[in-house]
Short mmCIF file of C-alpha atoms in Angstrom, two decimals:
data_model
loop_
_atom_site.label_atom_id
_atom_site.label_comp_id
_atom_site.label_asym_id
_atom_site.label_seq_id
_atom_site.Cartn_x
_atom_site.Cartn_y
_atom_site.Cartn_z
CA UNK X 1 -12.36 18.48 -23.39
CA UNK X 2 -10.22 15.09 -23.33
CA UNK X 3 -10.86 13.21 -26.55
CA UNK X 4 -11.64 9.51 -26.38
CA UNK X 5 -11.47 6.69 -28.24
CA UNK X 6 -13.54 3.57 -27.60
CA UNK X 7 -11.85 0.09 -27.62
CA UNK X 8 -12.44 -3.76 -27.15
CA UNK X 9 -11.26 -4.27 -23.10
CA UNK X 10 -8.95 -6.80 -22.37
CA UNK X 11 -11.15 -9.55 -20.92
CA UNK X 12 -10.53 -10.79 -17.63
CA UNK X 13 -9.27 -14.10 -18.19
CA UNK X 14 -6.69 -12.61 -20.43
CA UNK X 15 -5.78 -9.97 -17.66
CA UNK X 16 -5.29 -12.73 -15.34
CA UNK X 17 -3.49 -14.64 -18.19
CA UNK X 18 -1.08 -11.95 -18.11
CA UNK X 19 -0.54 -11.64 -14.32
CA UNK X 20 -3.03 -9.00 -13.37
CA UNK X 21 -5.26 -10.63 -10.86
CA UNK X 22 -6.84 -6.88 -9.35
CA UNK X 23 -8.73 -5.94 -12.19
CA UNK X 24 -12.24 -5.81 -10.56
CA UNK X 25 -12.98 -2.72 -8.36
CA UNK X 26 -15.15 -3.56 -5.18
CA UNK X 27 -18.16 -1.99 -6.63
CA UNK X 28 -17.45 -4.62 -9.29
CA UNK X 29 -16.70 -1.92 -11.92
CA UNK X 30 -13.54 -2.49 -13.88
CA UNK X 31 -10.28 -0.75 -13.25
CA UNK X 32 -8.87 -0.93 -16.66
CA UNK X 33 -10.65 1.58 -18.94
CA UNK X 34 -12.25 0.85 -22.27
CA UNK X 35 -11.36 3.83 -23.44
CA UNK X 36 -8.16 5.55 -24.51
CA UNK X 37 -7.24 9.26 -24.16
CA UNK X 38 -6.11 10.74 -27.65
CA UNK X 39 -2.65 12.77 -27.77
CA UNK X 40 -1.09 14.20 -29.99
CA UNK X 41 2.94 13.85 -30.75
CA UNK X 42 3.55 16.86 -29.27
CA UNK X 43 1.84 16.59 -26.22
CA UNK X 44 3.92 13.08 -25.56
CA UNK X 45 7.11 15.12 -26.24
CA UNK X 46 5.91 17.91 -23.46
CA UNK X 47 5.32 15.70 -21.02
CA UNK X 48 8.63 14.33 -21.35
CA UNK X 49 10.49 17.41 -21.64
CA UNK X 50 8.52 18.01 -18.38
CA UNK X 51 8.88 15.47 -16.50
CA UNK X 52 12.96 15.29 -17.05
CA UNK X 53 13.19 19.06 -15.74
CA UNK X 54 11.61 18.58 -12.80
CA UNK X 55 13.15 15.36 -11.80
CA UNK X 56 16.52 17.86 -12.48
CA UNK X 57 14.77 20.39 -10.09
CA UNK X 58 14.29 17.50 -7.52
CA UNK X 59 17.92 16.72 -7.50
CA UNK X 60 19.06 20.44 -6.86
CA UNK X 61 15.97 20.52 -3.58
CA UNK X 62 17.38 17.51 -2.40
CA UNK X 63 21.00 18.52 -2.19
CA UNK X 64 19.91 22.22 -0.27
CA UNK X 65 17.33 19.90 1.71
CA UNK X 66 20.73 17.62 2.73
CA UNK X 67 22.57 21.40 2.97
CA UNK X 68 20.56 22.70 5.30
CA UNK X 69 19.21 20.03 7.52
CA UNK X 70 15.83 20.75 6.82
CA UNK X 71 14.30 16.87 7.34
CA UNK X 72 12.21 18.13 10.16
CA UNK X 73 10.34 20.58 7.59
CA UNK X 74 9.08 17.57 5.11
CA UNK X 75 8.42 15.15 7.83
CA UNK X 76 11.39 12.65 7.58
CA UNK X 77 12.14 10.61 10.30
CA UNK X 78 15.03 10.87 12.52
CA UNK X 79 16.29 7.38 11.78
CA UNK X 80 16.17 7.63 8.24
CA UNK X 81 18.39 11.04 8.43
CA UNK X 82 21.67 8.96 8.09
CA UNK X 83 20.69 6.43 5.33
CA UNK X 84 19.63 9.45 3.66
CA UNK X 85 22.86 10.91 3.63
CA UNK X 86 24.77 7.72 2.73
CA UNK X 87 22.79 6.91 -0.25
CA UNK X 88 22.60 10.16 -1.63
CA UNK X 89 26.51 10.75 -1.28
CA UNK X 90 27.39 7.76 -3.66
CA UNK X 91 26.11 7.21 -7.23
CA UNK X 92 25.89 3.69 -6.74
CA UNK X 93 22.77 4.26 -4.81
CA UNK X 94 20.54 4.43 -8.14
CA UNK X 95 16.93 5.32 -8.09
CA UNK X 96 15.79 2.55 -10.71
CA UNK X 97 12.31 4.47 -10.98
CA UNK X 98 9.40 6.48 -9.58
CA UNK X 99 6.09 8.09 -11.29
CA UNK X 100 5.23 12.16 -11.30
CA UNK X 101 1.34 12.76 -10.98
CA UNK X 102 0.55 15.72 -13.31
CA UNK X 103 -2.32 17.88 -14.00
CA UNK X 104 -2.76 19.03 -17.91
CA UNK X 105 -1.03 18.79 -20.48
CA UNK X 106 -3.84 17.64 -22.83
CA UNK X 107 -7.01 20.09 -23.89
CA UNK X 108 -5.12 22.42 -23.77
CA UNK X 109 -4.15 22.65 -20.36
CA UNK X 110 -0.60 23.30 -18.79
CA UNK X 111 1.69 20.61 -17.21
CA UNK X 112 1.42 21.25 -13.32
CA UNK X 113 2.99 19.29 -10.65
CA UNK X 114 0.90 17.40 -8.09
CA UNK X 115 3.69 14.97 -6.51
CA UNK X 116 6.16 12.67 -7.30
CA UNK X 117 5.75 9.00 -6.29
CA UNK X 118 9.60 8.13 -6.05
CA UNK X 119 9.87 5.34 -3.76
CA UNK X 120 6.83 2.86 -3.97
CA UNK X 121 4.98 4.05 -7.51
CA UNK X 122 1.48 1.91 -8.23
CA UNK X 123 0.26 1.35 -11.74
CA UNK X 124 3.96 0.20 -13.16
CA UNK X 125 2.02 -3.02 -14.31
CA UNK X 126 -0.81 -1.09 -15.51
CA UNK X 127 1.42 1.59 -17.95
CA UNK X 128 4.21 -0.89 -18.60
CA UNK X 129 2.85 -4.49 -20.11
CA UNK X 130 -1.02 -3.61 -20.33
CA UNK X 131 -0.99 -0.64 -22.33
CA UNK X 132 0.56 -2.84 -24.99
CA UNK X 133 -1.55 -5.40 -24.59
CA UNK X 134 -4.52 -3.12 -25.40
CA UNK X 135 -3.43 -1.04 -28.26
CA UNK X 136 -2.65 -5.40 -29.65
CA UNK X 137 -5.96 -6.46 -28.92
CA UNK X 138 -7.31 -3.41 -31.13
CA UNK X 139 -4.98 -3.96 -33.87
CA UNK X 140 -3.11 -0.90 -33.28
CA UNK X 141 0.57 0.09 -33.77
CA UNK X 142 3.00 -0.75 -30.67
CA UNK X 143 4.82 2.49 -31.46
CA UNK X 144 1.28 4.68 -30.71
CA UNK X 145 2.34 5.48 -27.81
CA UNK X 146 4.41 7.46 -25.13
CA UNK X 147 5.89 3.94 -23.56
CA UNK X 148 8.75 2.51 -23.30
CA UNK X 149 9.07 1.95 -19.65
CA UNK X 150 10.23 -1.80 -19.70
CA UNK X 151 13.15 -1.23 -21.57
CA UNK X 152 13.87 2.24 -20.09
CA UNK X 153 13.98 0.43 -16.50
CA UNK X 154 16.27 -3.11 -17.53
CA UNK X 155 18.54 -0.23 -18.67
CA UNK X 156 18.31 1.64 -15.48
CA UNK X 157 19.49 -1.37 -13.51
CA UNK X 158 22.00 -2.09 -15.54
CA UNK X 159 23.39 1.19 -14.59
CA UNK X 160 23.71 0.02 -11.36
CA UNK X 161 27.00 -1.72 -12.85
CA UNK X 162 27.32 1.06 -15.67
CA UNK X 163 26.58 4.26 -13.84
CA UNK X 164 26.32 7.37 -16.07
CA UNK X 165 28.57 5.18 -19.15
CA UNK X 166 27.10 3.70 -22.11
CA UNK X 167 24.65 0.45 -20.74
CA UNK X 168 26.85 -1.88 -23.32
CA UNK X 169 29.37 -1.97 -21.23
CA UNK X 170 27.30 -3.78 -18.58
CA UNK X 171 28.93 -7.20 -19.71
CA UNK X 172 32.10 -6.49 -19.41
CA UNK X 173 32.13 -4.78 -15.68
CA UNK X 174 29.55 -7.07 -14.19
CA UNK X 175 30.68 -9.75 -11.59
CA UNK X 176 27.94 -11.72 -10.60
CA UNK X 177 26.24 -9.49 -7.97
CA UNK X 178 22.61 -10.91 -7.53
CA UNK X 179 19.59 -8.65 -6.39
CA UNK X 180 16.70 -9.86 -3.73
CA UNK X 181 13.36 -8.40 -4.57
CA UNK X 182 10.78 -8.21 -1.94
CA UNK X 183 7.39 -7.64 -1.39
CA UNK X 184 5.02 -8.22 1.56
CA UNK X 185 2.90 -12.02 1.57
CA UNK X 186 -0.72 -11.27 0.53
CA UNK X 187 -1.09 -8.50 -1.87
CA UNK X 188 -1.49 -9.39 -5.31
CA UNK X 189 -0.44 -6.06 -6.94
CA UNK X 190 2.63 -5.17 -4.86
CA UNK X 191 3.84 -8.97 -5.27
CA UNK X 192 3.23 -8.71 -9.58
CA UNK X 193 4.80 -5.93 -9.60
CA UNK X 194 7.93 -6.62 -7.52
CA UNK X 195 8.02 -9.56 -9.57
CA UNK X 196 8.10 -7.82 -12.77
CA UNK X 197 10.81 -5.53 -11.61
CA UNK X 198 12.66 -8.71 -11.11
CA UNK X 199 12.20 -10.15 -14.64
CA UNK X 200 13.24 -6.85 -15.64
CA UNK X 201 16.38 -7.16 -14.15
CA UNK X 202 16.71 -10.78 -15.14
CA UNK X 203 16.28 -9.27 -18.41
CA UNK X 204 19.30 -6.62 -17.91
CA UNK X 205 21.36 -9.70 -17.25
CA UNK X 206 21.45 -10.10 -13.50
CA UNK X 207 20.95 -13.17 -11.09
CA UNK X 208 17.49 -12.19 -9.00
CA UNK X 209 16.04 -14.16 -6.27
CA UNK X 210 12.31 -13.12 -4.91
CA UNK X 211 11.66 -13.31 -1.26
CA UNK X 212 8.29 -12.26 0.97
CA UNK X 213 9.33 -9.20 3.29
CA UNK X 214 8.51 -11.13 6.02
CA UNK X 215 11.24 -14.24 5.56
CA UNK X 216 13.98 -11.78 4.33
CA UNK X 217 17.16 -12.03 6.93
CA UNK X 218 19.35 -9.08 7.94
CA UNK X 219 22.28 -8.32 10.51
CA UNK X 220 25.26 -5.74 9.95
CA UNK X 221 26.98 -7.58 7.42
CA UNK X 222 24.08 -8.14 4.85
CA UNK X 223 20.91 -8.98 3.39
CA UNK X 224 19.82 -12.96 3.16
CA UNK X 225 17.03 -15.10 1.63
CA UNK X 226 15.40 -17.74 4.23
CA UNK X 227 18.01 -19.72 2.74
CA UNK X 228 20.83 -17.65 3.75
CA UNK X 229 21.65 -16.64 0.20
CA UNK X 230 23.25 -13.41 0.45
CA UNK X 231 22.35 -10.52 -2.25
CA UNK X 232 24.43 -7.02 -2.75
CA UNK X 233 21.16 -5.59 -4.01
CA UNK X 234 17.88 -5.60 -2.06
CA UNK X 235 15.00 -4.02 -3.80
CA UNK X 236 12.07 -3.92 -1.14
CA UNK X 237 8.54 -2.81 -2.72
CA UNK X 238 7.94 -1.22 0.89
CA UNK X 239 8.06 2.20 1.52
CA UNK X 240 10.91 4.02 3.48
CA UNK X 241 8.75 5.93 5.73
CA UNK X 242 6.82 2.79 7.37
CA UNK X 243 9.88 0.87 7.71
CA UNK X 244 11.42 3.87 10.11
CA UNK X 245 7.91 4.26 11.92
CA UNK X 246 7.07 0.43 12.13
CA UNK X 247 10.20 -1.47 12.02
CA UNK X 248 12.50 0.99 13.64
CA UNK X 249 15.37 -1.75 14.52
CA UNK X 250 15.23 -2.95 10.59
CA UNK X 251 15.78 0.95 10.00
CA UNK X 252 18.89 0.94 12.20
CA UNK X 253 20.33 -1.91 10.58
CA UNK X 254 19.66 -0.94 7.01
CA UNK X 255 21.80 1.94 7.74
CA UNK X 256 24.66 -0.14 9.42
CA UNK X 257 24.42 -2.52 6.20
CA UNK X 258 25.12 0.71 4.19
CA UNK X 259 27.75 2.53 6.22
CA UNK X 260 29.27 -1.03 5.93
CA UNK X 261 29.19 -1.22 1.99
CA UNK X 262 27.33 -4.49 2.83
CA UNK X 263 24.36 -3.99 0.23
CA UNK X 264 22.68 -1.31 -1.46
CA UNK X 265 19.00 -1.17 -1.09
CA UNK X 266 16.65 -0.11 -4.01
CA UNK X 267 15.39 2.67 -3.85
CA UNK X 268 17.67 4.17 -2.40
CA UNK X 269 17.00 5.96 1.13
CA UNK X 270 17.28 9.47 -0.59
CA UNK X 271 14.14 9.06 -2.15
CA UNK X 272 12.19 9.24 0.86
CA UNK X 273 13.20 13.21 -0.04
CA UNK X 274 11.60 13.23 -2.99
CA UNK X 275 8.23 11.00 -1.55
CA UNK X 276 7.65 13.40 0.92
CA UNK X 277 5.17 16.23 -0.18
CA UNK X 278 6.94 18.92 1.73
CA UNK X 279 9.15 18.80 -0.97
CA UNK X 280 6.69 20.74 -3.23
CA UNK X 281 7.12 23.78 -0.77
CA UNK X 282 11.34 23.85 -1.20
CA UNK X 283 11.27 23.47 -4.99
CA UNK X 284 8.30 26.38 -4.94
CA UNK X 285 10.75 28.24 -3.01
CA UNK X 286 13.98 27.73 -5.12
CA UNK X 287 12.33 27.83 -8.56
CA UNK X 288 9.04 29.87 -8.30
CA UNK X 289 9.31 30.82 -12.15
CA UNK X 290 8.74 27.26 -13.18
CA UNK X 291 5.73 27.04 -15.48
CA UNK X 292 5.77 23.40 -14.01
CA UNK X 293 5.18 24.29 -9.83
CA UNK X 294 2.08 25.04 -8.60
CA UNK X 295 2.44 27.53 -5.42
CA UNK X 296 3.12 25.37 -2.07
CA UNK X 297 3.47 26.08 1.46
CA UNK X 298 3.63 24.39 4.68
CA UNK X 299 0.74 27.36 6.13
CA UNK X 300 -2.80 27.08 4.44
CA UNK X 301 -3.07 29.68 1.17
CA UNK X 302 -5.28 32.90 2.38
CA UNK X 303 -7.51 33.84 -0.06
CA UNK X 304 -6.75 31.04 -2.65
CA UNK X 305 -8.10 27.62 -3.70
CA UNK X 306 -6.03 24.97 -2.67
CA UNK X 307 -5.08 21.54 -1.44
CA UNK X 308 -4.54 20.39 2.04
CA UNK X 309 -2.40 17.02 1.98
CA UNK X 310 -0.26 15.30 4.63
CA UNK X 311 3.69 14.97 3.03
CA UNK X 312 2.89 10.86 3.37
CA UNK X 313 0.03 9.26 2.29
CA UNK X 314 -1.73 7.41 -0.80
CA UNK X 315 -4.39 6.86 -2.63
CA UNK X 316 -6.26 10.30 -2.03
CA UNK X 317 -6.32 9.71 1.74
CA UNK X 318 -5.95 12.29 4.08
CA UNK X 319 -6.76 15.33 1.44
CA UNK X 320 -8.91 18.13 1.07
CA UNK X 321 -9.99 20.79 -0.72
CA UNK X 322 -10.27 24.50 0.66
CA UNK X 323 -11.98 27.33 -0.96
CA UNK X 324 -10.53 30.92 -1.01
CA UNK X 325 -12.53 31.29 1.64
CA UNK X 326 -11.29 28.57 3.94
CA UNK X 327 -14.35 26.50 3.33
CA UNK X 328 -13.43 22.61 3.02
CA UNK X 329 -15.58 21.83 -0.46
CA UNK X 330 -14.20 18.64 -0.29
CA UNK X 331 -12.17 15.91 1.48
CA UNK X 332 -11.58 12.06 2.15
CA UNK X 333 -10.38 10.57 5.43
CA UNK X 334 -7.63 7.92 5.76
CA UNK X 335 -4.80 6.24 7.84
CA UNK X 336 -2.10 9.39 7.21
CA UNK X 337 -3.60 12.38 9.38
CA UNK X 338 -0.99 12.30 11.93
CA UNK X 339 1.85 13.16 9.03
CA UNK X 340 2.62 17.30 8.32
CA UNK X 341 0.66 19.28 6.55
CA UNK X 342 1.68 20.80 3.17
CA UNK X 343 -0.78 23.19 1.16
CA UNK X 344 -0.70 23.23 -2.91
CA UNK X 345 -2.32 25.81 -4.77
CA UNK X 346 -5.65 24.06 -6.93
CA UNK X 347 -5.38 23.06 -10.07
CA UNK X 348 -8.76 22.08 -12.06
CA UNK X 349 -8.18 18.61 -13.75
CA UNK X 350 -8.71 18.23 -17.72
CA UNK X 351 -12.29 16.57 -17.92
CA UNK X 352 -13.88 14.73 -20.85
CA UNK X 353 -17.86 14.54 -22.01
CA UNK X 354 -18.87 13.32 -18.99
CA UNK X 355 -17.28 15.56 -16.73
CA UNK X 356 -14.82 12.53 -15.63
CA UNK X 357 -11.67 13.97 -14.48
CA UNK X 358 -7.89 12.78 -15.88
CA UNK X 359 -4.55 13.02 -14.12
CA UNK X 360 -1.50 11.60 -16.00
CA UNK X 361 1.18 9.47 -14.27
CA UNK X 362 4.48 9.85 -16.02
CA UNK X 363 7.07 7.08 -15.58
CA UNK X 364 10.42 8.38 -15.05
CA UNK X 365 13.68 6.20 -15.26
CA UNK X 366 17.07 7.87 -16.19
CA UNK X 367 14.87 9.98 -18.09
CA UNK X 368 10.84 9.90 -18.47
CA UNK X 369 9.79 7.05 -19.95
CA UNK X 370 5.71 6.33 -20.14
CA UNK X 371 2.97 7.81 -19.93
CA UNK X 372 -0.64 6.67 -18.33
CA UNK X 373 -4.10 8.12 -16.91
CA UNK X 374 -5.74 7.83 -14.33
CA UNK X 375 -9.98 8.76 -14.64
CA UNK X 376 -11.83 9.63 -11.25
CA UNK X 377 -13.58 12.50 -9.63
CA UNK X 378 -12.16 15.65 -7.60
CA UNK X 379 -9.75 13.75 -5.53
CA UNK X 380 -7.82 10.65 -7.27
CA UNK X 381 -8.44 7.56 -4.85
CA UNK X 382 -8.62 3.75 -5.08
CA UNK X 383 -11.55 3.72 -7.03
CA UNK X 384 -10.27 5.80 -9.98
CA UNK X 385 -9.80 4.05 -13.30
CA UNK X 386 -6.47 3.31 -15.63
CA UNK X 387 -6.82 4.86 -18.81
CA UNK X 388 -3.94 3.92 -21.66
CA UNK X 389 -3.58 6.45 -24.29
CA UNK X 390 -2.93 6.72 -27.82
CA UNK X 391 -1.06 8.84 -30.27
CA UNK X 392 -3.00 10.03 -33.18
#
């Protein structure tokens, strides 16, 4: 059973204090827990020990995914084939950060894969600044917990100057190079969050500029504000996958910009690769000892208990859940049905008191780097609560 401990919530005039505006479910229930899971010191050092051998596993699926031309099997567009290639065939094409969704690893329970959220991750607010600010408001020690993903991510982007060297020498080889961060006009999360990606590269020692999505300027040679400004680094908090299927010309001239060494866009195109869920089938396939892979296939599992998800898609949409019998015991609807199918193998959820189910988001940035919960029922969707955690 998950243990619990009950704290005093962050009201919501301090949330909104802080910059977190979509704290209020439309049920009116509040998304940030008054509760925190208990782990122990061990369990933190699992999931990290985890979580840093399977993003190594996700590097060797995408180089025999890039080997072998297999796009078509985990759903990537045609137009994104060639960005793909270019960004994954030069190091300065850093992934600054993504989030693995994992079942277990507390009560008990094993550390499974369920995806990895590479290119877009949700709930970088949520794990980042707010888990602090709860364990504070409870007078408990900063250092009580599995989190350091603020720091671990100014680090990351200074490693777009450092690469795999030391981050101290960031100083010395940086030239000025400014990065645009973008986000789409009239969400409140995606926007707080691009923005705090941007402070954290303020913090690395870059010059940042912030631009909507839909004022940013782009032709062959570059990327602009709507003042013109130009940026070598665009960092666009808008996935890969709806930019090729909804903005097809942008995706042809991203692609120039980068065959033209005119900017490099964060993330990088490569981690479409990773986003995709089809990917769970090629690592089951090249690593099917792996205490960490659940079995995964792109045909429905005969005689098993498993998961029926399309290889894009968020928030829970577009899933269900098959019995060994082929019986659909559960399922949600959503936007993503027309992606491929991939099937996962079931894996039952650690559950507290209440029967409450928990699924932990690890933060992953050069190397895992925080750890958070989310609290819902059998299928994870936008009504499922944030849950910090606490060593003990």
């Amino acid at each position: 059973m998950v243990q619990l401990q009950n704290i005093k919530p962050l009201k919501s005039e301090k949330l909104e204090e802080l910059g977190f505006t979509w704290h209020t479910d439309s049920d009116k229930s509040g998304y940030i827990s008054d509760t925190l899971v208990q782990i122990t010191q061990d369990e933190a050092e699992a999931y990290y020990e985890a979580v840093n051998e399977i993003y190594d596993m996700y590097a060797e699926a995408a180089q025999y995914v890039i080997d072998n031309e297999l796009f078509f099997e985990l759903g990537i567009p045609f137009n994104l084939i060639d960005a793909i290639k270019k960004s994954w065939e030069s190091d300065v094409h850093w992934h600054i950060y993504g989030r693995f969704d994992l079942s277990g690893g507390i009560d008990g329970k094993p550390i499974k894969l369920l995806e990895f959220n590479a290119d877009t991750p949700t709930a970088l607010f949520e794990t980042a600044l707010l888990q602090w600010a709860l364990l504070k408001e409870n007078g408990m020690d900063e250092d009580k917990q599995f989190n350091n993903v603020y720091d671990a991510i100014r680090e990351n982007f200074r490693r777009l100057i450092t690469l795999f060297d030391d981050t101290e020498l960031f100083d010395e080889r940086y030239d000025g190079w400014k990065i645009l961060f973008s986000s789409v006009h009239g969400n409140d999360e995606e926007e707080a969050t691009t923005k705090l990606l941007q402070q954290m590269a303020t913090d690395a020692g870059f010059n940042t500029g912030f631009e909507y999505l839909q004022n940013v300027k782009f032709d062959d040679d570059g990327i602009y504000d709507k003042d013109e400004n130009q940026y070598e680094y665009w960092f666009k908090l808008y996935p890969w996958e709806d930019i090729a299927i909804n903005e097809p010309e942008l995706a042809t001239t991203l692609t120039t910009i980068m065959q033209n060494q005119a900017a490099i866009i964060l993330n990088p195109a490569y981690t479409l690769l990773f986003q995709s869920k089809g990917m769970l089938k090629i690592l089951y396939d090249l690593f099917p000892d792996s205490p960490y892979l659940l079995k995964a296939s792109f045909e429905p599992l005969k005689g098993v208990k498993h998961v029926q998800k399309t290889v894009f898609g968020r928030e829970g949409a577009n899933i269900k859940i098959v019995g060994a019998d082929g019986a659909v015991l559960n399922e949600q609807g959503g936007e993503y049905g027309n992606h491929k199918q991939i099937y996962q193998e079931y894996v039952e959820l650690p559950k507290d008191a209440e029967g409450a189910k928990y699924q932990a988001g690890v933060f992953f940035a050069y190397e895992a780097c925080g750890l958070g919960f989310r609290k819902g029922g059998e299928i994870m969707n936008n009504m499922s609560k944030f849950v910090s955690h606490v060593i003990v």
